[in-house]
XYZ file of C-alpha atoms in Angstrom:
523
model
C 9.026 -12.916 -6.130
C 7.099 -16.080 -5.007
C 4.011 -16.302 -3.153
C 4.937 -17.133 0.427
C 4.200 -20.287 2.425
C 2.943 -19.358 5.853
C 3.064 -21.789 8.659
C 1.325 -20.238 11.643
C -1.123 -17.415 11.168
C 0.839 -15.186 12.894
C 2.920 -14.751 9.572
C -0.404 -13.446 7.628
C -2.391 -11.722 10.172
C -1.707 -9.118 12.245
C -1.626 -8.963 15.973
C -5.188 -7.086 16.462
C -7.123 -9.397 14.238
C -5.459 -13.334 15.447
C -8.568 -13.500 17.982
C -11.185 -13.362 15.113
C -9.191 -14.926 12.990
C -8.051 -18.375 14.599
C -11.775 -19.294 15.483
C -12.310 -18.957 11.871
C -9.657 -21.013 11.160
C -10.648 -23.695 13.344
C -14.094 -23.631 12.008
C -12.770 -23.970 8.281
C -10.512 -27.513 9.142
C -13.082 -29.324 11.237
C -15.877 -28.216 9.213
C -13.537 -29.963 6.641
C -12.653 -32.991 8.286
C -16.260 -33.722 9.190
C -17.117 -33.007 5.302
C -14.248 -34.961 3.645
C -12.903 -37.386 5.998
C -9.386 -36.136 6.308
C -7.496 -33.137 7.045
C -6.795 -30.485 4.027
C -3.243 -30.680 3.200
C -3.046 -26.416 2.911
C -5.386 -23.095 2.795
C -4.553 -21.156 -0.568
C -5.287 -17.052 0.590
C -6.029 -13.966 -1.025
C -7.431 -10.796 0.344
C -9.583 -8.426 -0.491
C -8.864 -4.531 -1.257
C -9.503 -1.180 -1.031
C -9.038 1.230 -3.372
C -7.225 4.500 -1.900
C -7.075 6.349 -5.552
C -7.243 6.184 -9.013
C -10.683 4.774 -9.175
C -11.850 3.341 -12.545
C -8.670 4.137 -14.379
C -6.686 0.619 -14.273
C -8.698 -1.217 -17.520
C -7.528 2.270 -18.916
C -3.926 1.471 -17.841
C -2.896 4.579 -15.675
C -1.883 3.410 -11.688
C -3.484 3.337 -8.758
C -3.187 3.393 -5.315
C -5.012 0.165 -3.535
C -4.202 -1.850 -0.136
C -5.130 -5.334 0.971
C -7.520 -5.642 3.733
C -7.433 -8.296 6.355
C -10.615 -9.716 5.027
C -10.135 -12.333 2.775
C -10.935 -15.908 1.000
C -9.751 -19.345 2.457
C -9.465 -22.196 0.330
C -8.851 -25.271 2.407
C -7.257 -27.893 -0.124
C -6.989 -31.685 -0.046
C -5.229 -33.484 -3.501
C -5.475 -36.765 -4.682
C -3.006 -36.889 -7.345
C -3.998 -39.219 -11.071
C -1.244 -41.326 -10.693
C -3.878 -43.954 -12.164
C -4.723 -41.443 -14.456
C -8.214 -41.478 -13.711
C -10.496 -38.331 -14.910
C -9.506 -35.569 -11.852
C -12.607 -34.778 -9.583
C -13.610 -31.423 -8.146
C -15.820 -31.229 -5.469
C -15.991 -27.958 -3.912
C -18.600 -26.845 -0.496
C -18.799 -23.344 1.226
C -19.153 -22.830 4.916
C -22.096 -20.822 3.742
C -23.597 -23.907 2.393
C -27.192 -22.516 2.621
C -26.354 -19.243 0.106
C -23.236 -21.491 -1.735
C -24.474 -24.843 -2.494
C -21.629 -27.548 -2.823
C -20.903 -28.980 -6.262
C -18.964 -31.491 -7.736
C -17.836 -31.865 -11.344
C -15.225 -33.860 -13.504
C -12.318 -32.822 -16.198
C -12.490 -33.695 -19.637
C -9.560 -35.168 -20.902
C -9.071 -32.237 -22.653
C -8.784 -30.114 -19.601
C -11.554 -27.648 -21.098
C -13.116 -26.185 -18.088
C -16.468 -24.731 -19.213
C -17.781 -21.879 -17.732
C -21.116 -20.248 -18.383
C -20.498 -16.293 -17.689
C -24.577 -16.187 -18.102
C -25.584 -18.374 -14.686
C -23.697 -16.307 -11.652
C -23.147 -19.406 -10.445
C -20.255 -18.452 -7.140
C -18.832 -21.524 -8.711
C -17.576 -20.197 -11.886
C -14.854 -17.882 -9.408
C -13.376 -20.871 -8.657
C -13.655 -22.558 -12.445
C -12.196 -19.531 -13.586
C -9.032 -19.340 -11.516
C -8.488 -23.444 -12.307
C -8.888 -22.492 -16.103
C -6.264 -20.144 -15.970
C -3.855 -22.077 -13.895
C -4.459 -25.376 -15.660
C -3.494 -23.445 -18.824
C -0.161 -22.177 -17.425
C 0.847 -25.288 -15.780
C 0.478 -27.193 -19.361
C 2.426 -24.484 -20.893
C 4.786 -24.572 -17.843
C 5.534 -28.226 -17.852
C 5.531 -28.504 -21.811
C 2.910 -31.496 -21.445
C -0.397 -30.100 -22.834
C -1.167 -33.000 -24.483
C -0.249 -35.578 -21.508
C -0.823 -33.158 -18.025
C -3.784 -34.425 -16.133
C -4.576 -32.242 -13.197
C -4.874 -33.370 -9.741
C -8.258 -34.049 -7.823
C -8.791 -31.283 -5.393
C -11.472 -31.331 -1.905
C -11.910 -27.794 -1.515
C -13.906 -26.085 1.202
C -13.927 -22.225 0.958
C -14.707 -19.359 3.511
C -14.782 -15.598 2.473
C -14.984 -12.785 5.243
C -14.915 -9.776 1.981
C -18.612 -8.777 1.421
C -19.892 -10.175 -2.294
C -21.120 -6.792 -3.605
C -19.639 -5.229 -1.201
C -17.073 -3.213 -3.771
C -13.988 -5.074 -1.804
C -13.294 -7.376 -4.709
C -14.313 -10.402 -3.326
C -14.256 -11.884 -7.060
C -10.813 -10.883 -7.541
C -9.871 -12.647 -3.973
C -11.589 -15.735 -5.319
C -9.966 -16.114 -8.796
C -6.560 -14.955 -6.836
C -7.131 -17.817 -4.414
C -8.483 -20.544 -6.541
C -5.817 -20.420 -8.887
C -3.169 -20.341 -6.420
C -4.573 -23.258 -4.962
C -4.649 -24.804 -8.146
C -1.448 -24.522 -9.013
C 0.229 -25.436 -5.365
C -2.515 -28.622 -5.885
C -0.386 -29.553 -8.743
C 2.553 -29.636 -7.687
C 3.862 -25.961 -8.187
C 5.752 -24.423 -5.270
C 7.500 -21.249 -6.340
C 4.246 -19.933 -7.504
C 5.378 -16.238 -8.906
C 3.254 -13.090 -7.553
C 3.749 -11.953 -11.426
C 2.694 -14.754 -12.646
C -0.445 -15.230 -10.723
C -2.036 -12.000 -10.817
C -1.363 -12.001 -14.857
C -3.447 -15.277 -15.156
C -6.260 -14.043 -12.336
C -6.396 -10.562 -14.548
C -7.436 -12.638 -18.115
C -9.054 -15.371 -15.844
C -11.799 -13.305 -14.303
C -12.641 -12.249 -17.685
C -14.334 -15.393 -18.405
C -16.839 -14.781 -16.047
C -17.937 -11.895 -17.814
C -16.206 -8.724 -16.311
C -13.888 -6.534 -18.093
C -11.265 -6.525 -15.133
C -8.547 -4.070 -15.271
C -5.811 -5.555 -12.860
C -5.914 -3.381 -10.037
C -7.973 -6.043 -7.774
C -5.395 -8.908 -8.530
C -2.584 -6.884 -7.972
C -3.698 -5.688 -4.941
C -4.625 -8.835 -3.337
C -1.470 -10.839 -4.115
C 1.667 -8.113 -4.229
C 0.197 -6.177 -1.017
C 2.682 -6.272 2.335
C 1.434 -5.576 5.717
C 1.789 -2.014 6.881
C 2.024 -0.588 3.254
C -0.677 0.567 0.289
C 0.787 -0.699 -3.299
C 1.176 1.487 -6.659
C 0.221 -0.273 -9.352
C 1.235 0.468 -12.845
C 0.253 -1.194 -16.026
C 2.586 -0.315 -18.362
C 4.759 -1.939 -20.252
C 3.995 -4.487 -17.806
C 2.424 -4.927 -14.867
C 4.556 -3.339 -11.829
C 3.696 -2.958 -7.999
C 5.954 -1.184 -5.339
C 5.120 -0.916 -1.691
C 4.505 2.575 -0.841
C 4.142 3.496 3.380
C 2.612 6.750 4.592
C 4.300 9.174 7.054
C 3.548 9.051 10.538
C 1.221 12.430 10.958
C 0.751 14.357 13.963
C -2.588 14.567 14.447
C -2.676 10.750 13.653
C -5.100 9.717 11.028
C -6.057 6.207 9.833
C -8.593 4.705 6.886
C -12.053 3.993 7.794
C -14.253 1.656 5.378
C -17.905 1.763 5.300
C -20.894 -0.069 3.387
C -23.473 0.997 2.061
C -25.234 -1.859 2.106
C -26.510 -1.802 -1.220
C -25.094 -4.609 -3.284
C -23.105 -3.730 -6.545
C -22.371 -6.881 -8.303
C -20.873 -5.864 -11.434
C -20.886 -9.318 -12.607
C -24.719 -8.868 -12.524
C -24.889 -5.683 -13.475
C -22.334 -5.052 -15.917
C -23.837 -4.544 -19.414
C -25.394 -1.045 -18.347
C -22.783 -0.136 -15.412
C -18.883 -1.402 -15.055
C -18.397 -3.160 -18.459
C -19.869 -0.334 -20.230
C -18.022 2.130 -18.479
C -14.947 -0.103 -20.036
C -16.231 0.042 -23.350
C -16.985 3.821 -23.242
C -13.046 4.773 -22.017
C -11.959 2.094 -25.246
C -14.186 3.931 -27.725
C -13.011 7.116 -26.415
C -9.568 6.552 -27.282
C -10.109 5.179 -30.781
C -12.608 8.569 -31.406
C -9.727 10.808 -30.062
C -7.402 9.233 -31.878
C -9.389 9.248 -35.356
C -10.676 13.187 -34.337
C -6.521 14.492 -34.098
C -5.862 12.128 -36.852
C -3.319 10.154 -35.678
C -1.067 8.613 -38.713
C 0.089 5.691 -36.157
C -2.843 3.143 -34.866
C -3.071 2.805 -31.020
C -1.044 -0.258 -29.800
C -2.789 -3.382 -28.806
C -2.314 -3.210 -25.280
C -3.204 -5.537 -21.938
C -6.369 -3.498 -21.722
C -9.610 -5.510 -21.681
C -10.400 -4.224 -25.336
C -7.116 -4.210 -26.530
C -7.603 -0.111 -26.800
C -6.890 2.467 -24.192
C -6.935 6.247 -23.191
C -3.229 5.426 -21.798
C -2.587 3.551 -24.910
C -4.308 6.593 -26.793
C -1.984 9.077 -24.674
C 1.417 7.537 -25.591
C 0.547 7.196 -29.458
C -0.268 10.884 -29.583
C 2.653 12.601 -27.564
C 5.004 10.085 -29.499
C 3.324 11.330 -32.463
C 2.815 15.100 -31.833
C 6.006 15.927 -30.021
C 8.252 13.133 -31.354
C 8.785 11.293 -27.999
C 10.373 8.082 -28.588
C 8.900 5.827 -25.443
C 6.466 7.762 -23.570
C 6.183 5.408 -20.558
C 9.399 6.642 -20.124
C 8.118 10.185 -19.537
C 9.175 11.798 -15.937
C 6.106 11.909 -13.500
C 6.189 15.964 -13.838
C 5.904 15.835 -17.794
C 3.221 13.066 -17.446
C 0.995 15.191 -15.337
C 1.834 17.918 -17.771
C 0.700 15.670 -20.648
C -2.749 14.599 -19.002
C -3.547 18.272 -18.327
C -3.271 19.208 -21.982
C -5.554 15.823 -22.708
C -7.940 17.095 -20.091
C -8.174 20.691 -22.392
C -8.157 18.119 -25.851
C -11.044 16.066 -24.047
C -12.941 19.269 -23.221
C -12.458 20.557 -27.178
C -12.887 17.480 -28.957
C -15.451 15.603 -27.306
C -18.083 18.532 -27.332
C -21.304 16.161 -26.936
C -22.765 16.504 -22.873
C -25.772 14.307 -24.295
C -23.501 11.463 -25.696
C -22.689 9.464 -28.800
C -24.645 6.731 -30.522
C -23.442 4.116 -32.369
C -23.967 5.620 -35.640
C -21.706 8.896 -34.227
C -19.197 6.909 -33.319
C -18.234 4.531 -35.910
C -18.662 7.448 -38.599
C -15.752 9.568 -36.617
C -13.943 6.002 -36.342
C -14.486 4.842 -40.081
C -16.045 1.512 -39.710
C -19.841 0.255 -40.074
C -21.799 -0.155 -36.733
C -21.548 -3.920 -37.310
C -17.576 -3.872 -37.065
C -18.180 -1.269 -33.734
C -20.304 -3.851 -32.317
C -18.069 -7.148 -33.121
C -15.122 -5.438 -31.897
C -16.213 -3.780 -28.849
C -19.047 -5.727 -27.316
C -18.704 -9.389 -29.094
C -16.709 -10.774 -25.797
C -19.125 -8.448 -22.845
C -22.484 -7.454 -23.863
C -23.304 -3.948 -22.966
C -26.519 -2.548 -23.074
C -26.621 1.569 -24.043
C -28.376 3.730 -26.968
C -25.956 6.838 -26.215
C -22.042 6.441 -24.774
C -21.202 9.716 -22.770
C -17.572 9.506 -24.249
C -16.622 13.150 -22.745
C -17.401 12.902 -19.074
C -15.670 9.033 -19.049
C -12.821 10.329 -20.885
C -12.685 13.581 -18.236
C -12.812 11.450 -15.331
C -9.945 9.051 -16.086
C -7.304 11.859 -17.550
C -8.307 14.205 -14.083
C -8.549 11.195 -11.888
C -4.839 10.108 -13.085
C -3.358 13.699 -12.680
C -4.827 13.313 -9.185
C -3.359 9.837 -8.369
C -0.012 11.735 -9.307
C -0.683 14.638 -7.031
C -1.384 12.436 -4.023
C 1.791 10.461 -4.674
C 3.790 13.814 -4.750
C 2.305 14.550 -1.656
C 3.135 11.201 -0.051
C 6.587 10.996 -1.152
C 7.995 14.735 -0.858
C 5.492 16.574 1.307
C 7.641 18.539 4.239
C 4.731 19.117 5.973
C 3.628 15.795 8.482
C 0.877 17.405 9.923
C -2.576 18.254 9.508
C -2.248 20.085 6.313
C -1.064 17.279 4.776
C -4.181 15.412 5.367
C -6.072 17.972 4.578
C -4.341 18.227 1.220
C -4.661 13.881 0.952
C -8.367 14.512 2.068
C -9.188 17.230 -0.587
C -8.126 14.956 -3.609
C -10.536 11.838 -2.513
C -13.265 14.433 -1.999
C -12.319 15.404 -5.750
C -12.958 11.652 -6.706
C -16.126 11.250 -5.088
C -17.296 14.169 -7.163
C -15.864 13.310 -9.984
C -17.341 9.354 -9.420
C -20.779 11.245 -9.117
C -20.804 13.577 -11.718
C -18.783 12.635 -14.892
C -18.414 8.409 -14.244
C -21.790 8.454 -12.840
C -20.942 5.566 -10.315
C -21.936 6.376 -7.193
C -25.340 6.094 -5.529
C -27.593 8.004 -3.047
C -26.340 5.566 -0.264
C -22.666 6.399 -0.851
C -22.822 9.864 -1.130
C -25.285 10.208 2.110
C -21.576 8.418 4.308
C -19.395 10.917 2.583
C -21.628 13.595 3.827
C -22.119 12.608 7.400
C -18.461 11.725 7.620
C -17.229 14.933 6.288
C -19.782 16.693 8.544
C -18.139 14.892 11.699
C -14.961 15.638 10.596
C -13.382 13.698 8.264
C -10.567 14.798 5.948
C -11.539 13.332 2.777
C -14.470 10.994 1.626
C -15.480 8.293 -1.585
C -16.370 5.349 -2.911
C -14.645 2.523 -3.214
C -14.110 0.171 -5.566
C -16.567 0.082 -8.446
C -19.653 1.793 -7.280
C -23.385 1.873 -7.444
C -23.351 0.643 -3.848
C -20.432 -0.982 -2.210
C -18.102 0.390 -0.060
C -16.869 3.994 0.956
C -13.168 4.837 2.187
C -12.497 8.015 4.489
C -9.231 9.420 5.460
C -9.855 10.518 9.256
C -8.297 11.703 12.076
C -7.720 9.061 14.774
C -9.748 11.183 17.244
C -12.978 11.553 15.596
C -12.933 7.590 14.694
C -15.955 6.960 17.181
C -18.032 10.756 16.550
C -17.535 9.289 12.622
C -18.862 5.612 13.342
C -21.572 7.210 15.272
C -22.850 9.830 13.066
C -23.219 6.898 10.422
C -25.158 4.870 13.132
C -27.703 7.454 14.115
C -27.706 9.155 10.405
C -27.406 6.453 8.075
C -27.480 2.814 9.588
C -30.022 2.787 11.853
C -32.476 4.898 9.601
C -32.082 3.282 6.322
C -32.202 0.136 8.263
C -34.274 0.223 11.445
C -34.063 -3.378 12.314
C -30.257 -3.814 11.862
C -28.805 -6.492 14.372
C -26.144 -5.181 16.790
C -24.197 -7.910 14.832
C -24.814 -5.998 10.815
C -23.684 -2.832 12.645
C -20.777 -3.926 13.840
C -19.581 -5.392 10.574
C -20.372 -2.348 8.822
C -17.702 -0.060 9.267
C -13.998 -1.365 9.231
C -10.690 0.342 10.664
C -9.194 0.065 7.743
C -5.357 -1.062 8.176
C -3.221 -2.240 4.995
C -3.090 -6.230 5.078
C -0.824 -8.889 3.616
C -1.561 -10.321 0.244
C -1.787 -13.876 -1.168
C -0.081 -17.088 0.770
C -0.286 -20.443 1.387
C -0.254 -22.389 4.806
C 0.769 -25.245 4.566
C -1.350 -27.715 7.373
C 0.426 -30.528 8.986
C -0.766 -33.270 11.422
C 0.790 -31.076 14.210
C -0.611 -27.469 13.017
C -2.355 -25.789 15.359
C -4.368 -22.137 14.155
């Protein structure tokens, strides 16, 4: 399926959010024209997310349950194509030009675009979505010797929160490439296609991404959340939830407190990656598996899902476990859950030393193999409470879909039951992922308390985002306790203006598009 070409924004928006959003829009193309001279040509889009369930479980390949928010990134796109062959020109500006300085840099002939993962530069987003398009359109076009890439003016605007655990990086790789590749000439740009190159792309700038953020963003559909699966291949199907009587609806809240994994990565998200990858190869050596895990799409090649298949193939002589019926899958990660518990008996965690010995290789091989691409920085890897997490938090991405798609009940005991497995998360993100923060669990309490029906984080913790399943009734008593308990005394000079932005009504958006801006387009 391609990515579709909008051409009003009535096509990407919906109806409650066009008076924010075509002011915006406006702002974006004269702020353009005044900075290039001309008009763009088209806006490349991608949203941002939120994560409903299964958090911290897609770099270990089991689904999820995410939606696209109406928050996004704009890339407004003008090309000037090499038909002289001349070395291809990027220069790039934010509207934010005071926090995102402008910059302008050249293509080698080689089409190497070099990216230091070190500077957290917002710049390398974008030079890591053209990396990974450049590389598909040379493979594409069979020309990687002769392609030279067009010369892009790009002006960008983002409305998802950088820390903000919305996966505004994702948006920006999604978006960049896409514009990228419609730059150059490509207009039945595949949804597949895209979110496989902004998965390995976003990589380079030094985050162990799992998928779930890409697919999100570009697959979502307006009105629908998205389950994601990873394997064999990636896979996303729209999945809508009932109409309830009382009526209940997603409400997203920030903390505040910035979580930029791309910052903060060694000691919190990529080593949470590294622990689940270790895991699987220690569980795998501990049963003593005859068969070596598959290399798989995960970001170290090694998974708990990957770890999962190999043994039940193994142990019980299934021939294709992804072919395994939901029921006998749940089945499967319970008895993990009990192997996890027996096998991985150290609360106090694993050093190096511990873990190669079980694994059979010298610390030096451990290190090259597991940390040589993402440095992580940790004496002891608590192997046991990652490895608990992600088998529980998958059994409970497979109750919620059970309870989506065969629940009799539409009423409040259903979102009770909905509510009950996101507070399981949260504690579970607390207390065995240890990726939640002060901050987010003080929202969950004081939404709960008002009368929420479930409460967590969102996205990859340590600040960031919460998501609440509510009751359409208590939406203001909910925004209100958070005001008076949270807001306004963790931050007693917040503007009118922060407050506002800091709670969403949280409705599932469209995902990635282009519109395509002609002399006559009016937004």
């Amino acid at each position: 399926m391609a990515v579709p070409t909008s051409t009003t924004l009535e096509d990407i928006y919906p109806d409650d959010a066009l008076s924010t959003e075509k002011p915006r829009w406006q702002e974006l193309l004269s702020r353009f024209q005044t900075l290039y001279g001309h008009r763009p040509g088209f806006v490349a889009r991608s949203p941002g997310r939120v994560n409903i369930i299964g958090e911290h479980i897609d770099y270990s390949l089991y689904e999820v349950l995410p939606m696209a928010t109406t928050a996004d990134i704009l890339l407004a796109v003008s090309v000037k194509s090499n038909a002289q062959r001349e070395c291809p020109t990027i220069r790039i500006a934010n509207l934010n030009n005071s926090k995102y300085p402008s910059s302008k840099f050249e293509l080698p002939s080689n089409g190497d675009v070099s990216i230091d993962a070190s500077s957290h530069d917002w710049v390398n987003y974008f030079k890591a979505g053209l990396r990974g398009a450049l590389e598909v359109l040379r493979v594409n076009r069979g020309e990687e010797e002769s392609f030279l890439p067009s010369s892009m003016d790009i002006l960008v605007h983002g409305t998802v929160p950088s820390g903000g655990g919305l996966s505004s990086s994702a948006a920006f790789v999604c978006a960049s490439a896409l514009a990228v590749m419609k730059a150059n000439s490509k207009d039945d740009i595949d949804k597949q296609d895209l979110v496989n190159l902004a998965v390995v792309s976003e990589r380079a700038v030094g985050v162990n991404s799992g998928g779930m953020d890409q697919s999100a963003s570009v697959f979502s559909l307006q009105g629908s959340a998205i389950y994601v699966s990873f394997k064999p291949t990636i896979h996303a199907r729209p999945v809508e939830f009932p109409a309830t009587e009382p009526e209940s609806t997603f409400l997203v809240a920030q903390s505040f407190v910035a979580a930029d994994k791309h910052v903060t990565g060694p000691i919190h998200y990529n080593l949470r990656v590294m622990e689940c990858s270790l895991a699987a190869q220690f569980l795998a050596s501990k049963l003593g598996l005859k068969r070596s895990l598959p290399e798989d799409s995960s970001p170290l090649r090694v998974s708990l899902r990957g770890f999962q298949d190999t043994y039940f193939e193994e142990v019980e002589g299934i021939k294709d476990n992804t072919k395994t019926s939901i029921l006998q899958f749940t089945k499967q990660l319970e008895a993990l859950v009990q192997l996890a518990q027996e096998h991985l008996d150290r609360a106090d965690g694993y050093s190096r030393e511990d873990i190669a010995s079980v694994i059979g290789i010298s610390v030096q091989e451990l290190n090259h193999r597991f940390t040589s691409r993402v440095p992580v920085r940790a004496e002891r890897f608590f192997l046991r409470q990652r490895t608990l997490h992600v088998f529980s938090e998958a059994i409970r991405v497979t109750r919620f879909m059970s309870l989506l798609s065969s629940s009799s009940d539409q009423g409040e005991q259903l979102l009770k039951n909905l509510g009950s497995i996101l507070n399981e998360t949260q504690t579970s993100c607390r207390e065995m992922y240890d990726c939640s923060c002060p901050e987010i669990d003080e929202l969950c309490k004081l939404a709960l308390d008002a009368g929420a029906y479930g409460s967590r984080l969102t996205g990859a913790g340590w600040g960031g985002c919460s998501v609440h399943l509510v009751p359409q009734a208590k939406v203001s008593a909910i925004k209100k306790a958070w005001e008076t308990g949270y807001y306004r005394k963790q931050f007693p000079d917040i503007t009118e203006e922060k407050l506002a932005e800091a709670v969403v009504v949280s409705k599932p958006g469209n995902g990635s598009s282009i519109l395509e801006i002609k002399e006559t387009t009016l937004v």
